[in-house]
PDB file of C-alpha atoms in Angstrom:
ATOM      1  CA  UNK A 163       0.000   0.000   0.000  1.00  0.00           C
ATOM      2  CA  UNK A 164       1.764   2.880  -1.225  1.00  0.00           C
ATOM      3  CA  UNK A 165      -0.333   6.656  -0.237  1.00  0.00           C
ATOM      4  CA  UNK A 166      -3.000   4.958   1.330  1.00  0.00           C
ATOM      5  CA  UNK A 167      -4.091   3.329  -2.166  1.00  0.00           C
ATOM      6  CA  UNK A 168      -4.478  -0.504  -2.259  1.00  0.00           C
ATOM      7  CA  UNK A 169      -3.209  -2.034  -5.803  1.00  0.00           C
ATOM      8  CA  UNK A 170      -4.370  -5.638  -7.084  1.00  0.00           C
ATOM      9  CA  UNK A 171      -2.603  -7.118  -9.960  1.00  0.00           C
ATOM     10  CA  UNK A 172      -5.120  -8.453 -12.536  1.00  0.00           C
ATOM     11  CA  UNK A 173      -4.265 -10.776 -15.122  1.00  0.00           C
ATOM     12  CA  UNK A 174      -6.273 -10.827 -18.425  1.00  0.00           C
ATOM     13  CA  UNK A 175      -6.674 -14.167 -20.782  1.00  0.00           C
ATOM     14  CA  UNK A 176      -6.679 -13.189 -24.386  1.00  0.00           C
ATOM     15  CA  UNK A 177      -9.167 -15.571 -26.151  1.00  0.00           C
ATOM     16  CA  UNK A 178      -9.592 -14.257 -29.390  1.00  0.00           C
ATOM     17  CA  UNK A 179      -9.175 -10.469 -30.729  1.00  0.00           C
ATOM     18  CA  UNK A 180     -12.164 -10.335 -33.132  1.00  0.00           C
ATOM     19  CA  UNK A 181     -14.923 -12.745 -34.541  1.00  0.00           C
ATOM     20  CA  UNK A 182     -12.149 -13.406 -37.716  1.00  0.00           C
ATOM     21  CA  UNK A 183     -10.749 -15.455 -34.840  1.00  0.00           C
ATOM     22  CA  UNK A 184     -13.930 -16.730 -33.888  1.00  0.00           C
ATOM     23  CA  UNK A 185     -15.881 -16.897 -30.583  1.00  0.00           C
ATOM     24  CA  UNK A 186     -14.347 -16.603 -27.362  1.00  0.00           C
ATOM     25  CA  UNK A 187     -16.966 -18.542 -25.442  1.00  0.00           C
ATOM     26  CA  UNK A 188     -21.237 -18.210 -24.528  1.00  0.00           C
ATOM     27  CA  UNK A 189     -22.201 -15.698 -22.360  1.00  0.00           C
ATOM     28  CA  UNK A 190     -26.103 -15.345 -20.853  1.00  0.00           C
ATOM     29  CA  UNK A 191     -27.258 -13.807 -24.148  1.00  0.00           C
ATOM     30  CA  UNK A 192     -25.890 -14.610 -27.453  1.00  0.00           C
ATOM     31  CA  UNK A 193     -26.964 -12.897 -30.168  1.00  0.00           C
ATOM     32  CA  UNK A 194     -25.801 -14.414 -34.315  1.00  0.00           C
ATOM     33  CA  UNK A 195     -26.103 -12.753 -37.315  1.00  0.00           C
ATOM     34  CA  UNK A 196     -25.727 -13.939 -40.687  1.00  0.00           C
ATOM     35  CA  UNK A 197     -21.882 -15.127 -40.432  1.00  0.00           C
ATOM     36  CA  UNK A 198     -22.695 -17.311 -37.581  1.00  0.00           C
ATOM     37  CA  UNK A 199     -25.958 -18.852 -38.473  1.00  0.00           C
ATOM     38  CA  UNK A 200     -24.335 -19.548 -42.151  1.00  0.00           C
ATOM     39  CA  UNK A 201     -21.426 -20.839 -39.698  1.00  0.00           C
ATOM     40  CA  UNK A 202     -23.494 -23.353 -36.957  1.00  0.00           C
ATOM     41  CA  UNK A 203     -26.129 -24.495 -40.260  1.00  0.00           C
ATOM     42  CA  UNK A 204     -28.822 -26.944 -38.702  1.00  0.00           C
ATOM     43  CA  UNK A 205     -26.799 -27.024 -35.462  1.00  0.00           C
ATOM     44  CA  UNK A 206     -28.652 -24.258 -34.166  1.00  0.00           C
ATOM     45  CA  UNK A 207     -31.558 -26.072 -34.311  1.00  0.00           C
ATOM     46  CA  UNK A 208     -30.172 -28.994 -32.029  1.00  0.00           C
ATOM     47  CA  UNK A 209     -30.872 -26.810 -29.326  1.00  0.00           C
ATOM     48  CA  UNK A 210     -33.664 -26.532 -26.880  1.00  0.00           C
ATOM     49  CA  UNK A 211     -36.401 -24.599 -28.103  1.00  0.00           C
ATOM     50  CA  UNK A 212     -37.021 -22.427 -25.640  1.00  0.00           C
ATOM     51  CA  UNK A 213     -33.278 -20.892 -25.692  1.00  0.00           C
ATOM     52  CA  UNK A 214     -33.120 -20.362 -28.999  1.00  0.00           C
ATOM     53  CA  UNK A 215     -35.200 -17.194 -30.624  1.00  0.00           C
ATOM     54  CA  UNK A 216     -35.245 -16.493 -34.431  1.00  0.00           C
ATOM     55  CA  UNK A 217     -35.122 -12.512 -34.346  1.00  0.00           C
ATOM     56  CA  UNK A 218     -35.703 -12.009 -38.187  1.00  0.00           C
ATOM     57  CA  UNK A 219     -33.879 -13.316 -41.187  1.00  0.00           C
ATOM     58  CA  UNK A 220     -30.264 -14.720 -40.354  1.00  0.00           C
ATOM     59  CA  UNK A 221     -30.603 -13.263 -36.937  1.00  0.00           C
ATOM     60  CA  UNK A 222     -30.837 -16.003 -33.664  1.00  0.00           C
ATOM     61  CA  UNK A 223     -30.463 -15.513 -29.889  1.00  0.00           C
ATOM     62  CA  UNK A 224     -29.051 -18.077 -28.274  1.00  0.00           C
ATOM     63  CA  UNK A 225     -29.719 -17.774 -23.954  1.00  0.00           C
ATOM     64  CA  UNK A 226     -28.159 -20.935 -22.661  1.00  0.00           C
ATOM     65  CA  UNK A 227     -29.823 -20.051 -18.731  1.00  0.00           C
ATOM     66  CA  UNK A 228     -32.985 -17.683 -17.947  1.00  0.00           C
ATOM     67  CA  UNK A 229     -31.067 -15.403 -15.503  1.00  0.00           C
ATOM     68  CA  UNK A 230     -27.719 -13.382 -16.233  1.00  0.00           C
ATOM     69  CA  UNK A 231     -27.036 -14.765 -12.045  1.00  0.00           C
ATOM     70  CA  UNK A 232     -27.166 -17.963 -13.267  1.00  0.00           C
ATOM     71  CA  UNK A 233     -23.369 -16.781 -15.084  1.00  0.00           C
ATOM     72  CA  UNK A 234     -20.304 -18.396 -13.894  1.00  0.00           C
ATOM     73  CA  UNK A 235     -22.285 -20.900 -11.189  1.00  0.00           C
ATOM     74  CA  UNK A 236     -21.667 -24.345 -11.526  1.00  0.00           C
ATOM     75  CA  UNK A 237     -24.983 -24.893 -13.659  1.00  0.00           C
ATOM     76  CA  UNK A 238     -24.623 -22.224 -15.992  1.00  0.00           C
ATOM     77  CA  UNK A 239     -21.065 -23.581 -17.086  1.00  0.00           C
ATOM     78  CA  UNK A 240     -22.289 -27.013 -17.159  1.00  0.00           C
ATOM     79  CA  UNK A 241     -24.994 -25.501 -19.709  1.00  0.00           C
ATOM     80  CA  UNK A 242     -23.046 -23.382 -21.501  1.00  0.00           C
ATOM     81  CA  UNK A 243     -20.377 -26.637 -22.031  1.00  0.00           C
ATOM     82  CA  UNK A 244     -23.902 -28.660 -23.307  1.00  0.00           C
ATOM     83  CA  UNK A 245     -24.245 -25.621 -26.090  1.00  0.00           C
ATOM     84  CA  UNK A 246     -20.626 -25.227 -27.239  1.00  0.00           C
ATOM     85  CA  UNK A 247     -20.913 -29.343 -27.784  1.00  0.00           C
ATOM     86  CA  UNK A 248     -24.073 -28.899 -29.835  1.00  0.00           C
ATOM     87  CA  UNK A 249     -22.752 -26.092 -31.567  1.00  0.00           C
ATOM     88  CA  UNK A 250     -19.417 -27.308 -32.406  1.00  0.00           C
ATOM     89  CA  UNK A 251     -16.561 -27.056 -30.086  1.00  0.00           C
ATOM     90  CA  UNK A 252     -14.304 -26.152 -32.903  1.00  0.00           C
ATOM     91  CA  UNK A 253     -15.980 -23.051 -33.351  1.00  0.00           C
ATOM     92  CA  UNK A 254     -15.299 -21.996 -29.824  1.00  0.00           C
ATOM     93  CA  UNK A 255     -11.699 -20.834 -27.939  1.00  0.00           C
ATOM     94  CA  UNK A 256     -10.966 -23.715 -25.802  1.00  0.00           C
ATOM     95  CA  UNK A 257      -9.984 -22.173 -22.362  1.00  0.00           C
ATOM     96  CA  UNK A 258      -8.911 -25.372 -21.096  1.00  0.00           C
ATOM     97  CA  UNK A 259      -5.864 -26.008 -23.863  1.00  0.00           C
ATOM     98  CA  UNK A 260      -5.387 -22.174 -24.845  1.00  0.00           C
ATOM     99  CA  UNK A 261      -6.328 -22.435 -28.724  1.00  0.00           C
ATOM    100  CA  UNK A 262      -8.335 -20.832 -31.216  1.00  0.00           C
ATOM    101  CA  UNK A 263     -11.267 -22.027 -32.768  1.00  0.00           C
ATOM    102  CA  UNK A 264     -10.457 -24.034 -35.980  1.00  0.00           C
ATOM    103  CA  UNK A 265     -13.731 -23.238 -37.205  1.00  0.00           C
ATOM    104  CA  UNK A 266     -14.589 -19.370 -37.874  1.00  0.00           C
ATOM    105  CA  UNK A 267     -17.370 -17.584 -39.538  1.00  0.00           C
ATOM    106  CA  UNK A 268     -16.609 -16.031 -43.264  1.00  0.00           C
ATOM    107  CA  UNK A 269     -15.515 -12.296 -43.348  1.00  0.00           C
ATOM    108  CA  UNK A 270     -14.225 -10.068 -45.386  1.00  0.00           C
ATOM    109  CA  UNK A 271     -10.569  -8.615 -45.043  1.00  0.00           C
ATOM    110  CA  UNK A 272     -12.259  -6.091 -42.827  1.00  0.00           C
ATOM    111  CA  UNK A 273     -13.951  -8.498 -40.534  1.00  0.00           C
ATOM    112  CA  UNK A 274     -17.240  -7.441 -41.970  1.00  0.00           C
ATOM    113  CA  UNK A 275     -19.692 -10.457 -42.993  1.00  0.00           C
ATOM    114  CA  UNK A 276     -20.057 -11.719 -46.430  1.00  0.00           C
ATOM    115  CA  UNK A 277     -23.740 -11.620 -47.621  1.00  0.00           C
TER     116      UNK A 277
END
């Protein structure tokens, strides 16, 4: 404690920079444009029903719990595990082993989807 001021040291992981690199991991709400649905095909429709919400053309939300508290308990990663299978786990950074997805979503040279 230097001044009366308390400092922490954080450490960040870097997952992936941008979606060229694809997805860093499932959060409470996911939401996939074009890219992405072109990218998980019929996949998307391996999941349950009630956590996954067409919002228009080429445009899905994905909620793996109901509540945003349910993030980071034991249940929530269990569920969000259970989506990145049915998804594809290649299209996901594995936080386990440190790699990048092998599978990524098509963009242009400016990271901008392809229609």
């Amino acid at each position: 404690m230097e001044g009366g001021k308390d400092f922490t040291y954080s450490e960040e992981e870097h997952t992936v920079r941008d979606y060229s690199e694809g997805l860093p991991g499932l959060v409470w709400r996911n939401f996939y444009g074009p890219p992405f649905v072109r990218m998980f095909g019929e996949r998307l429709d391996s999941l349950p029903a009630e956590c996954r919400q067409p919002l228009g053309e080429d445009l899905v939300l994905v909620q793996p719990y109901e509540l945003p508290t349910e993030a980071g308990t034991e249940s929530g990663i269990t569920r969000e595990r259970e989506f990145i299978s049915l998804l594809g786990p290649e299209c996901f950074y594995d936080h386990e082993h440190h790699t990048l997805p092998t599978r990524r979503p098509v963009l242009d040279s400016l990271g901008r989807p392809l229609h």
